[in-house]
Coordinates of C-alpha atoms in Angstrom, one line a residue:
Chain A
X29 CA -4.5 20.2 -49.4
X30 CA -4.7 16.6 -50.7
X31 CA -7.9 14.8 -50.5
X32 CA -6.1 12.4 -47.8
X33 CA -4.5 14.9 -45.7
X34 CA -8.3 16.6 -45.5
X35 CA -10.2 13.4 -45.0
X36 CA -10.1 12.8 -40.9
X37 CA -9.2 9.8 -39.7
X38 CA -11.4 8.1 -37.0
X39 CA -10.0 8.6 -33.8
X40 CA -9.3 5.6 -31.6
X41 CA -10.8 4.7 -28.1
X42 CA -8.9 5.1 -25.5
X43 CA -10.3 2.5 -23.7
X44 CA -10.6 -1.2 -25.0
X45 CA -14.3 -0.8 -22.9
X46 CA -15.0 2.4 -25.3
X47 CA -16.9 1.4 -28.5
X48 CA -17.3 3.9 -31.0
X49 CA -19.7 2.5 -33.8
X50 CA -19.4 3.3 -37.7
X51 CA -23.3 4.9 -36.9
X52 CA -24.7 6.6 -33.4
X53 CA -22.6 7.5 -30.8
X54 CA -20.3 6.6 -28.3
X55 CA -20.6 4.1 -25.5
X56 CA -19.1 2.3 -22.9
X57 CA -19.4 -1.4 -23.0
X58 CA -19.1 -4.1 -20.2
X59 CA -20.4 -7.6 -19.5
X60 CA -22.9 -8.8 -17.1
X61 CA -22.8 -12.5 -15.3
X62 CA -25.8 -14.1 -15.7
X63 CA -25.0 -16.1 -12.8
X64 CA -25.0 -13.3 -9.8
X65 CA -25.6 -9.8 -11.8
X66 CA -22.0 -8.4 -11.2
X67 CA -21.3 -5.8 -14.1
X68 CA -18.0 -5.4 -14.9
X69 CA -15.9 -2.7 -17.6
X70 CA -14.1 -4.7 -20.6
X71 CA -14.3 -8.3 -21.0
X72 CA -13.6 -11.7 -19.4
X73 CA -14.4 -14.8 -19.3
X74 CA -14.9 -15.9 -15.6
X75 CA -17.2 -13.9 -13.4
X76 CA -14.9 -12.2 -10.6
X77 CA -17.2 -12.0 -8.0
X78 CA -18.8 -15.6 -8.5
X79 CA -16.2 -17.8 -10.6
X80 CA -19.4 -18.6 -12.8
X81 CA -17.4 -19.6 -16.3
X82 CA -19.5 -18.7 -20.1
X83 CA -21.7 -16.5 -18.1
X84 CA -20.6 -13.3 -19.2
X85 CA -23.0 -11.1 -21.9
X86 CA -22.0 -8.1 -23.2
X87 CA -23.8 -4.4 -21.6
X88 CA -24.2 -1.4 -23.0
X89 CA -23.3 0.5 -19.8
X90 CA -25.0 3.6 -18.9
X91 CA -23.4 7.4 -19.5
X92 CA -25.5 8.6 -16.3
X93 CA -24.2 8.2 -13.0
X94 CA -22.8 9.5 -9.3
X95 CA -20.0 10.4 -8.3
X96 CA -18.8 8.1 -5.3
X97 CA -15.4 9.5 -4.5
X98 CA -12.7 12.7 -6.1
X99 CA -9.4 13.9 -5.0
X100 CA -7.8 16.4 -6.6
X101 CA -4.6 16.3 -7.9
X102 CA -2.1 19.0 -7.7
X103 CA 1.1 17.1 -8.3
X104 CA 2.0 15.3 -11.4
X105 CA 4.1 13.9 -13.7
X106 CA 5.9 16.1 -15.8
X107 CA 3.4 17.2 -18.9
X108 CA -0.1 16.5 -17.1
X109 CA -2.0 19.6 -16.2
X110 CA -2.9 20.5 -13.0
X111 CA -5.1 20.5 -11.2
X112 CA -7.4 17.8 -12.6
X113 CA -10.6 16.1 -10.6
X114 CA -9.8 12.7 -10.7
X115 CA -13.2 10.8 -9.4
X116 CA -14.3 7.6 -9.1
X117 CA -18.1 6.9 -10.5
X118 CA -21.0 4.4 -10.0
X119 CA -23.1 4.5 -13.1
X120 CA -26.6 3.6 -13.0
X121 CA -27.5 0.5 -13.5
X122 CA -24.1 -1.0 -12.6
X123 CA -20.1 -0.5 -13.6
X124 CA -17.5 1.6 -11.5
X125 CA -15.5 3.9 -13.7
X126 CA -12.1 5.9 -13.3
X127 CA -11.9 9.1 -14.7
X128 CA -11.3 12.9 -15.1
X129 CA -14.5 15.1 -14.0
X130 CA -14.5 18.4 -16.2
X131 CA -16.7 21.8 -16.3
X132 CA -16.5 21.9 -12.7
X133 CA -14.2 24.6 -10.1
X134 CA -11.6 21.6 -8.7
X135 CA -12.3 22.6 -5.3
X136 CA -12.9 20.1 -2.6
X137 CA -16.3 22.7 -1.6
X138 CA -17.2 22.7 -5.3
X139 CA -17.6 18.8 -5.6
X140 CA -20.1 17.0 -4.1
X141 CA -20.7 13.0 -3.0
X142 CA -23.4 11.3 -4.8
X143 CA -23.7 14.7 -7.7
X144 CA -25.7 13.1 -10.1
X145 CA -22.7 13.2 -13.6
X146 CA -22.9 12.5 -17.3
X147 CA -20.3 10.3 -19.4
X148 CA -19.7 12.5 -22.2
X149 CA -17.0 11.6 -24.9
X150 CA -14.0 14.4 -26.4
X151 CA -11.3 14.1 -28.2
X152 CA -8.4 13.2 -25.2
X153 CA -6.0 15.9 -26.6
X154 CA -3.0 13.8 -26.6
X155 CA -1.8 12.0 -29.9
X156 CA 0.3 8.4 -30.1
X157 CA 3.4 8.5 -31.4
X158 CA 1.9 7.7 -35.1
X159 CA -0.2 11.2 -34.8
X160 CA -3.4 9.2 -34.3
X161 CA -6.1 11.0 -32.4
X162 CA -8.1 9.1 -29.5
X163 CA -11.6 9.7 -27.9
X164 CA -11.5 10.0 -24.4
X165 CA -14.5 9.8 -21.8
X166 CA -14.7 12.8 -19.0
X167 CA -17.2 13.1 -16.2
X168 CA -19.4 16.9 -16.3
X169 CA -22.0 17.4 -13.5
X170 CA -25.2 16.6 -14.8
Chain B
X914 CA 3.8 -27.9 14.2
X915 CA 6.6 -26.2 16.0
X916 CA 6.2 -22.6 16.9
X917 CA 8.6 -20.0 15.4
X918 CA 10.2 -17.5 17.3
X919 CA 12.5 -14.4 15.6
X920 CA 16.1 -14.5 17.1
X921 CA 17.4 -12.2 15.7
X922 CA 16.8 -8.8 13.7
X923 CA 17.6 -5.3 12.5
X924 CA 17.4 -2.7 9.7
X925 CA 20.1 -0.1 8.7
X926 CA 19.1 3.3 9.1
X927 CA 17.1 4.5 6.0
X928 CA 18.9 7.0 4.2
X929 CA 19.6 7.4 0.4
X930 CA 22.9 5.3 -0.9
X931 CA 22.7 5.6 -4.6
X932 CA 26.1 4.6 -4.6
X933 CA 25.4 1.0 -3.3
X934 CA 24.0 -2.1 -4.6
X935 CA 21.0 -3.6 -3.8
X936 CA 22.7 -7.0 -2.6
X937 CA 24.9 -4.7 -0.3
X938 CA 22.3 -2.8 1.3
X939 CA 20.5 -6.3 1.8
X940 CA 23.7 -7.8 3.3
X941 CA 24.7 -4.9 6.0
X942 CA 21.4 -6.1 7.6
X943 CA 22.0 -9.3 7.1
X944 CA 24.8 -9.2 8.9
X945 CA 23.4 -7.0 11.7
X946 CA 20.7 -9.6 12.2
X947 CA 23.1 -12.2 12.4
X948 CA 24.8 -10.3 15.0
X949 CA 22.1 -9.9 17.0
X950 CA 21.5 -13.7 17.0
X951 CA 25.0 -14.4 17.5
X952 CA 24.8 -17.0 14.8
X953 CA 26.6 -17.2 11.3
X954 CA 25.5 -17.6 7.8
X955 CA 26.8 -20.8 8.1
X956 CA 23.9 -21.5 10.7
X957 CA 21.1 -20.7 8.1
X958 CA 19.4 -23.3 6.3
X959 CA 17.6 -21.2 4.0
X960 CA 17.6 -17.7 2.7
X961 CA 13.7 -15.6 1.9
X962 CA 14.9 -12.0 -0.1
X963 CA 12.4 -9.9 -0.1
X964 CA 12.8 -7.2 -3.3
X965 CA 10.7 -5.6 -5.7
X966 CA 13.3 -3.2 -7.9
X967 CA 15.4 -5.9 -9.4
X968 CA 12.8 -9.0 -8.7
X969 CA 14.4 -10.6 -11.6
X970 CA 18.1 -10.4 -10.9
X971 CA 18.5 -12.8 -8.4
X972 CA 18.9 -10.4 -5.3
X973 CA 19.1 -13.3 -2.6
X974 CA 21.6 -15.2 -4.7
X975 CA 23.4 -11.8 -5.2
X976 CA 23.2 -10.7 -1.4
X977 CA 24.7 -14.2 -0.4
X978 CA 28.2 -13.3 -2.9
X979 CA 28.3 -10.5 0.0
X980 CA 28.0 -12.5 3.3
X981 CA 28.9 -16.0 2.4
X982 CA 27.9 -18.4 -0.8
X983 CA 26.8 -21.7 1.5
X984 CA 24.6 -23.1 -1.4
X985 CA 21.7 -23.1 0.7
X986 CA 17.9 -22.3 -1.0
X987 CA 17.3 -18.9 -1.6
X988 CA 13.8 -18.0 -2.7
X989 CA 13.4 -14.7 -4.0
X990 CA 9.7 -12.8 -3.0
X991 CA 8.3 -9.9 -4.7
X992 CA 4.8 -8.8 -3.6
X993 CA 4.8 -4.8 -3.9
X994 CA 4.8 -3.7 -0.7
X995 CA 4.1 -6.6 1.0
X996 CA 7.5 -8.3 -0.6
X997 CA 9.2 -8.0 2.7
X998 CA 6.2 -9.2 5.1
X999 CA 5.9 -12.3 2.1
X1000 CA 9.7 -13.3 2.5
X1001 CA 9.3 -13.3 6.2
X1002 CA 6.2 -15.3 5.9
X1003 CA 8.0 -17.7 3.6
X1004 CA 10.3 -18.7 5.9
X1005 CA 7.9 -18.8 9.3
X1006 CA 5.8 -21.3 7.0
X1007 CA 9.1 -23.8 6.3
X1008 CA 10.1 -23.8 9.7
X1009 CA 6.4 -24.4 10.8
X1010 CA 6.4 -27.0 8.3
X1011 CA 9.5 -29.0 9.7
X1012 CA 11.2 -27.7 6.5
X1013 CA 14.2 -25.9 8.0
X1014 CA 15.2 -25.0 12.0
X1015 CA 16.7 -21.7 11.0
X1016 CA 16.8 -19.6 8.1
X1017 CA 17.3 -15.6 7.4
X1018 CA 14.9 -13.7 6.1
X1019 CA 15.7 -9.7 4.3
X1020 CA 14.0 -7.4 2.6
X1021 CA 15.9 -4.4 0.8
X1022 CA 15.3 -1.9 -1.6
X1023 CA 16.7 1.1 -3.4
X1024 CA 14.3 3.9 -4.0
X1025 CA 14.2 6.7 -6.5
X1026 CA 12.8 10.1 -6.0
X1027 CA 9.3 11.4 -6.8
X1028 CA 5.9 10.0 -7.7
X1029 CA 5.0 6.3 -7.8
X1030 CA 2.7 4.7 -9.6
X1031 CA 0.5 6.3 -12.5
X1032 CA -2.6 5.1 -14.9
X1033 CA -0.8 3.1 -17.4
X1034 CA -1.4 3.9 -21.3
X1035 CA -3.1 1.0 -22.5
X1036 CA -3.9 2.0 -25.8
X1037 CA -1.4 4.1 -27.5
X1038 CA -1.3 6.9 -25.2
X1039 CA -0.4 7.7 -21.5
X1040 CA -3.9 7.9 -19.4
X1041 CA -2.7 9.8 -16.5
X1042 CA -4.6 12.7 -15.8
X1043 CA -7.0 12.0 -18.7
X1044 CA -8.8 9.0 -17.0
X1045 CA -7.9 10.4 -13.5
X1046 CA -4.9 9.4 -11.7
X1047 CA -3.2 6.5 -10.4
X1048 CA -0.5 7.7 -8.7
X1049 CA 0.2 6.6 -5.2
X1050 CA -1.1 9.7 -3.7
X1051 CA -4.0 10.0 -5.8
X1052 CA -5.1 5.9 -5.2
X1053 CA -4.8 6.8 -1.4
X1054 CA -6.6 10.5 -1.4
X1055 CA -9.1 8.1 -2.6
X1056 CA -8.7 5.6 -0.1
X1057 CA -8.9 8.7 2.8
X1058 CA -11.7 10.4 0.7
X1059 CA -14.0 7.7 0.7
X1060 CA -13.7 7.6 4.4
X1061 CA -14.7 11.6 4.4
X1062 CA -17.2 10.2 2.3
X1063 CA -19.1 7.7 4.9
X1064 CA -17.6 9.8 8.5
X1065 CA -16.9 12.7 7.3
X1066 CA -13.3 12.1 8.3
X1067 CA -11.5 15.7 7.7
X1068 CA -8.5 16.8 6.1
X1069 CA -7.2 17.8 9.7
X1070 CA -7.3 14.9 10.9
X1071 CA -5.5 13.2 8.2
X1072 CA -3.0 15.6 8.7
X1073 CA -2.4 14.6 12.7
X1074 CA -1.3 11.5 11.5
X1075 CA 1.9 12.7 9.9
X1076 CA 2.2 15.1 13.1
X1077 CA 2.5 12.1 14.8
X1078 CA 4.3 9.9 13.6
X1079 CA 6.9 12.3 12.5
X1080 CA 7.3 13.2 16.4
X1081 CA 7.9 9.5 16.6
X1082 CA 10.2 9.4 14.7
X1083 CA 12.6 11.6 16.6
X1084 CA 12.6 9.4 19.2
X1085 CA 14.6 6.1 16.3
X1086 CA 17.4 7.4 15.8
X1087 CA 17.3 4.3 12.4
X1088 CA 14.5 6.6 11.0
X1089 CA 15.4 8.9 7.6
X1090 CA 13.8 11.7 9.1
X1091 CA 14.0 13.1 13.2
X1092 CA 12.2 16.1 12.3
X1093 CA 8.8 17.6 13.9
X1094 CA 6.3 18.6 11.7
X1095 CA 3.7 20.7 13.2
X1096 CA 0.0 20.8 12.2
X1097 CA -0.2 23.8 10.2
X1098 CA 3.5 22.7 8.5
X1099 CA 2.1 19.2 7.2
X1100 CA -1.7 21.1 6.0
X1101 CA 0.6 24.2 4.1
X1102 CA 2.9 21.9 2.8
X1103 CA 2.3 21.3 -1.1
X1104 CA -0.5 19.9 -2.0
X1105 CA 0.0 16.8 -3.8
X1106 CA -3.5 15.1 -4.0
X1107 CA -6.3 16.5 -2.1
X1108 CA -6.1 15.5 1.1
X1109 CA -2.2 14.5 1.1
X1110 CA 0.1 16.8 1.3
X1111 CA 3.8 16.3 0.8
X1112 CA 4.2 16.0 4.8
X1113 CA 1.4 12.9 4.1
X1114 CA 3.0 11.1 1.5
X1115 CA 5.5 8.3 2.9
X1116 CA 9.1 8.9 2.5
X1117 CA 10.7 7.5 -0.6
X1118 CA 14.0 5.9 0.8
X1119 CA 17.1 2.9 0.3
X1120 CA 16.9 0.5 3.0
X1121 CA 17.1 -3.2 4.6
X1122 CA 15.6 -5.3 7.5
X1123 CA 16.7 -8.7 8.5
X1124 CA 15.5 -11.3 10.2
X1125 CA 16.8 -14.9 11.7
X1126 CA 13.8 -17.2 12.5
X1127 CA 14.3 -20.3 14.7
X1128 CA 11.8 -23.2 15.6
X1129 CA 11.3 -23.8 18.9
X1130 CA 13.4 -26.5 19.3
X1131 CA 16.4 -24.7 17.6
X1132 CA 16.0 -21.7 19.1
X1133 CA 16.7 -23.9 22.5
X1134 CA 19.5 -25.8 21.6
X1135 CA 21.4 -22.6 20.3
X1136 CA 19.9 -20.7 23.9
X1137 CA 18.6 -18.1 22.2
X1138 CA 15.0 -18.0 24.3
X1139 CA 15.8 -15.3 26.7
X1140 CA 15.5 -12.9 23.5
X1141 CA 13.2 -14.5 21.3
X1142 CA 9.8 -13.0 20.2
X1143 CA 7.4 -16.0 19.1
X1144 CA 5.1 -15.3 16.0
X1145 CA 1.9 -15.9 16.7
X1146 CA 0.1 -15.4 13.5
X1147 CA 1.0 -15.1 10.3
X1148 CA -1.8 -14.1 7.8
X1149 CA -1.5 -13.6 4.2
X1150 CA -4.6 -12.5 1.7
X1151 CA -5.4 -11.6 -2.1
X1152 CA -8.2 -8.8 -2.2
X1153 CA -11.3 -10.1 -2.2
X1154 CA -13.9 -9.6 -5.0
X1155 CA -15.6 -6.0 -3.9
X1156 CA -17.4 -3.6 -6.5
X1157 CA -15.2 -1.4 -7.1
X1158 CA -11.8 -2.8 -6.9
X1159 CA -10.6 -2.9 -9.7
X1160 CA -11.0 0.6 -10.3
X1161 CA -10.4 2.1 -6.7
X1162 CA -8.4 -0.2 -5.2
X1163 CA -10.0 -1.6 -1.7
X1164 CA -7.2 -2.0 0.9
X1165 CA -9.9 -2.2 3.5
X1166 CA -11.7 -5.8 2.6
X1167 CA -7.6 -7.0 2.1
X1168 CA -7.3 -5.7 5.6
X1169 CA -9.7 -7.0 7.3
X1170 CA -9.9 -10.3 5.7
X1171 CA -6.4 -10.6 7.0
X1172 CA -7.0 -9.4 10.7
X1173 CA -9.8 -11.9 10.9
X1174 CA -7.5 -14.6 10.1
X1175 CA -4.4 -13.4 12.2
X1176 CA -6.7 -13.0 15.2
X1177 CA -8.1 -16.2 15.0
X1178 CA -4.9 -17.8 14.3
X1179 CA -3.4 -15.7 17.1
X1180 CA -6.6 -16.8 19.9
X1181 CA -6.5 -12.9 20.6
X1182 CA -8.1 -9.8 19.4
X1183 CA -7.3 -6.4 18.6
X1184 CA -7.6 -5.1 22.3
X1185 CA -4.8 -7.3 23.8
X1186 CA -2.6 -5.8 21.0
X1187 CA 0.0 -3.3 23.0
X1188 CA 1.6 -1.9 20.0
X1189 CA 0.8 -1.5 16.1
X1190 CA 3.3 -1.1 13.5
X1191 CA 1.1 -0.5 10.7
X1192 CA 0.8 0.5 6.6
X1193 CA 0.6 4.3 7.0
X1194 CA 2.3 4.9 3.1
X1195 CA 0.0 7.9 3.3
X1196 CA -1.6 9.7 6.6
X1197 CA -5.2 8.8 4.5
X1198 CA -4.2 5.3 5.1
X1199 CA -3.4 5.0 8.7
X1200 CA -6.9 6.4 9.4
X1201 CA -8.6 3.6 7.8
X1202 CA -6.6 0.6 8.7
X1203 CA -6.8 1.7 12.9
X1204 CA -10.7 0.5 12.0
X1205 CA -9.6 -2.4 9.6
X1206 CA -7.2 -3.5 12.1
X1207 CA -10.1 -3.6 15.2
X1208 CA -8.5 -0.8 16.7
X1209 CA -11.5 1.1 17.2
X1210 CA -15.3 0.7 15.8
X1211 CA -15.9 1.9 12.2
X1212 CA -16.0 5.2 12.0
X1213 CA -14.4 6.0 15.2
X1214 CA -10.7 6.4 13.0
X1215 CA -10.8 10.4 13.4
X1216 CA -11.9 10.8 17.0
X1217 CA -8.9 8.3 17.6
X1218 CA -6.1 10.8 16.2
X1219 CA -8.0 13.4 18.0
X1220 CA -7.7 11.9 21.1
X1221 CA -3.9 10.9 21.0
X1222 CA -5.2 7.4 21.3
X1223 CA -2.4 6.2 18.9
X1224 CA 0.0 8.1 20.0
X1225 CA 3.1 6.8 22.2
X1226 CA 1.6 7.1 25.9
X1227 CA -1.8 6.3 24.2
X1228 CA -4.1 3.6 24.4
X1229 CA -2.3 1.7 21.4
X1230 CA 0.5 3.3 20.2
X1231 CA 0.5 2.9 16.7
X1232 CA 3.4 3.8 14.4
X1233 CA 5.6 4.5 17.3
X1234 CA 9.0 3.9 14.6
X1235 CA 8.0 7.0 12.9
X1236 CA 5.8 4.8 10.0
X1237 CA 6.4 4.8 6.5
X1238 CA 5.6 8.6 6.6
X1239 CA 8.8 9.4 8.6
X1240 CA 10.8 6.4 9.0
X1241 CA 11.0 5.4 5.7
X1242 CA 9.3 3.4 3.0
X1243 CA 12.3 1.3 0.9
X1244 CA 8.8 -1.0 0.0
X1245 CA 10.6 -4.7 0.1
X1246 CA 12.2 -4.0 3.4
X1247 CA 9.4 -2.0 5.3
X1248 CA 7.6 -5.5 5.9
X1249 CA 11.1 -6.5 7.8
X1250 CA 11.6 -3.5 9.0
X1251 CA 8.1 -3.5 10.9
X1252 CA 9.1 -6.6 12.6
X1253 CA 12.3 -5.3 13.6
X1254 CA 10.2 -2.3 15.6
X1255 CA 8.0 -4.8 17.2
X1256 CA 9.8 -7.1 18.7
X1257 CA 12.2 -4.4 19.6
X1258 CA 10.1 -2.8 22.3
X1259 CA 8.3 -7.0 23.3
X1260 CA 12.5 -7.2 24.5
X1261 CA 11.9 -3.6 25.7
X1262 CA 15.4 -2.4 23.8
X1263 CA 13.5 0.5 22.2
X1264 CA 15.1 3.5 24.2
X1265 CA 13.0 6.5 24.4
X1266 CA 10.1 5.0 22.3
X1267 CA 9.7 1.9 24.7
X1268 CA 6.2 1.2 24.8
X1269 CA 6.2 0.0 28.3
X1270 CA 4.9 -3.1 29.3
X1271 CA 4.7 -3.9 25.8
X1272 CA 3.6 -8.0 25.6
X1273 CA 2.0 -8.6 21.9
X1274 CA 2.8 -6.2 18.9
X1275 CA 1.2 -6.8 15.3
X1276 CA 2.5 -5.6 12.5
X1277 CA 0.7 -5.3 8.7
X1278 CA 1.6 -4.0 5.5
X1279 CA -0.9 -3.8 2.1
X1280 CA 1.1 -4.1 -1.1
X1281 CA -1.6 -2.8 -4.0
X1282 CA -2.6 -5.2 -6.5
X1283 CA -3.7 -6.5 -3.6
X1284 CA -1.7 -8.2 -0.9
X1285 CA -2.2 -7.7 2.8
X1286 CA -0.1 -9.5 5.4
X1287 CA -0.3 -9.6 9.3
X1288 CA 2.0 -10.4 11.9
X1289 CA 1.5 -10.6 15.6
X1290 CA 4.6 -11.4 18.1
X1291 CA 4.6 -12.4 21.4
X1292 CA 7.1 -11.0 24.3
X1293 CA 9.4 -13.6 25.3

């Protein structure tokens, strides 16, 4: 094996809102108005709640959180396992986030309203059409 | 500002007609609205297409080739699936404004099969299933999910919505579908996302509506009265900032921010309402708009089904066409179509769905992204 072919490339986020620093770990960022307090995933530049303009600051949002709502899916596209827990999450501290919840039976008794979940970050298991690799974030009951 | 009053109006029966364009499935309703206003293309002053597959190919341009190339206006609307409600809205607001007397307002569409919708891949690779889901069902399993969430709403229940409005729908004879579905039928059917089944997933159809609105002063002079449904209200909103929007869409706030107005505009309220024609594109959905609506107090959206409330004989017969869940969802012609329904049983020419008595209808549709828009016609 060559030393390139051995040497990993970083993986990419999969998210714009992912940030994955040459040192530490992980995180999601997202920006707070200074204006009302609204924290939002990703960037902009006018508050959507408030119109407030140049109030925006960058967050280091938080990987702790509950789990506000879940379906799960049965039916997909061609390609996308099934069944997956898709589940919408209010982190602590502010931020709503869309994603998969993992580690968990994807049974409508098995999942619980408000169950405290982490923000972990895996690889996503798909590749882009250049073979690069992405990290994805997942939800696991905490 | 004069009032506006729909002369004339109908839909082709949904169905699937690959082998048809989109301006031909626009124009046979056309036509048949036409008809029913005994009028001619050459009456219409303006034309409002309402169409969301080929939004940039000039559909209303395309439609007129097929029924007669006048050179009036055509404006061409697409607002997901509130393109057909936005193109009727278009042209109630000119002939409000003194713009135009009469003009013809369609909405058409042609469907594919299968599964709307989907996380997109923003980055390189596709999200779906990897960041949850976005497909239609998925966004309104949510939608149903969260209202398990705060009344503890049950899958059953969801499911008597598409028991119901399929038995409507054997009563339209223009509906895709004239089939009952009993309870245990729409709960075994596949499971698509938890809680809609296939049975609770709106139908994925071709079809158009047509309408011919008049002002009042028009719709006199060409004696048209005896038949004519006024519009009331016409209320159009963008979703409103809530918290979670942008990740779970919140067809709730768009609702209700929309009733208020159409009320108000209306100087009635939800309980002189006689009839609903409503957004059910999944049974989660019709559950939560009967309380966005003012059909019943929050919470109360489950008893309702229970108790046949909106059922035809019910307290407010909602759905009564067969809804988007039986009838047929072609999305830039459902916001027509829903108009046609209405003001089909305020001239009491619905047959065996008459809601009897029947004086003020509303009609609403929530197109995701968001738009919500609200009708309410008077009898004649």
């Amino acid at each position: 094996m060559s030393e390139i072919a051995t040497e990993a490339k970083k993986p990419l986020p999969v998210a714009p809102f992912l940030k994955i620093p040459d040192e530490g770990h992980p995180y999601l960022e997202g920006q707070k108005c200074g204006a009302c307090g609204e924290v939002f995933l990703g960037q902009r530049l006018v508050c959507a709640a408030c119109g407030a303009r140049g109030q925006m600051g960058a967050v280091t949002l938080s990987s702790d959180g509950k789990l506000y709502n879940f379906t799960i899916v049965h039916r997909n596209f061609p390609g996308v396992p099934v069944p997956f827990v898709s589940a919408i999450v209010d982190l602590d501290g502010g931020g709503t986030l869309k994603g998969n919840l993992v580690d968990i039976v994807p049974s409508a008794e098995a999942i619980k309203f408000d169950m405290p979940v982490k923000v972990v970050f895996r690889d996503a298991g798909r590749k882009d059409k250049d073979g690069n690799s992405y990290l994805a974030y997942f939800f696991t009951p905490a | 500002m004069t009032e506006v009053y729909v002369v004339g109006t109908d839909m082709i029966r949904f169905g699937r007609f690959p082998d048809r364009t989109v301006p031909q499935i626009g124009a046979e309703a056309a036509l048949m609205a036409l008809d029913d206003a005994g009028l001619t293309i050459k009456d219409m002053q303006a034309l409002y297409c309402g169409n969301l597959g080929e939004a940039g190919a000039m559909v209303g341009q395309r439609l007129l080739r097929e029924i007669g190339q006048t050179g009036i206006p055509v404006v061409n609307c697409a607002n997901a699936c509130a393109t057909g409600a936005t193109a009727f809205r278009e042209g109630y607001a000119a002939i409000r404004a003194g713009m135009y007397d009469v003009v013809l307002c369609v909405g058409v569409e042609q469907m594919g099969k299968g599964l709307l919708g989907g996380a997109g891949g923003g980055s390189g690779i596709p999200t779906e299933g990897l960041l949850g889901s976005g497909t239609m069902p998925s966004v309104f399993a949510h939608v149903g999910m969260e209202h398990t969430r705060n009344y503890g709403t049950t899958f059953e229940q969801f499911a008597k919505v598409s028991v119901k409005n399929h038995h409507h729908s054997t009563l339209n004879p223009k509906a895709m579908y004239q089939i009952e579905t009993p309870l245990q039928e729409v709960m075994g059917a596949e499971m698509i996302s938890y809680p809609n089944t296939k049975l609770m997933c709106s139908v994925n159809v071709d079809g158009s509506a047509a309408a011919v609105l008049a002002s009042e002063a028009a719709a006199k002079r060409l004696g048209l009265m005896a038949r004519a449904v006024r519009v009331r209200a016409s209320a159009m909103t963008s979703d409103p900032y809530t918290a979670r929007n942008m990740v779970m869409p919140d067809f709730n706030a768009v609702t209700r921010l929309a009733a208020k107005a159409a009320y108000e505009q209306a100087g009635l309220g939800p309980e002189d309402v006689d009839l609903v024609e409503l957004h059910d594109c999944f049974a989660t959905a019709e559950i939560v708009h009967y309380e966005n609506l003012g059909l019943c107090a929050d919470g109360e959206g489950g008893r309702l089904i229970d108790d046949g409330e909106t059922a035809l004989g019910g307290r407010i017969p909602v759905n009564v066409s067969g809804g988007l869940l039986s009838k047929g969802h072609p999305l830039g012609a459902t916001g027509i179509a829903n108009i046609y329904e209405v003001t089909t049983h305020l001239r009491g020419e619905a047959g065996k769905r008459q809601v009897e008595g029947a004086r003020i209808g509303l009609t609403h549709v929530v197109g995701m992204g968001s738009a919500c828009a609200i009708h309410v016609l008077e009898k004649p």
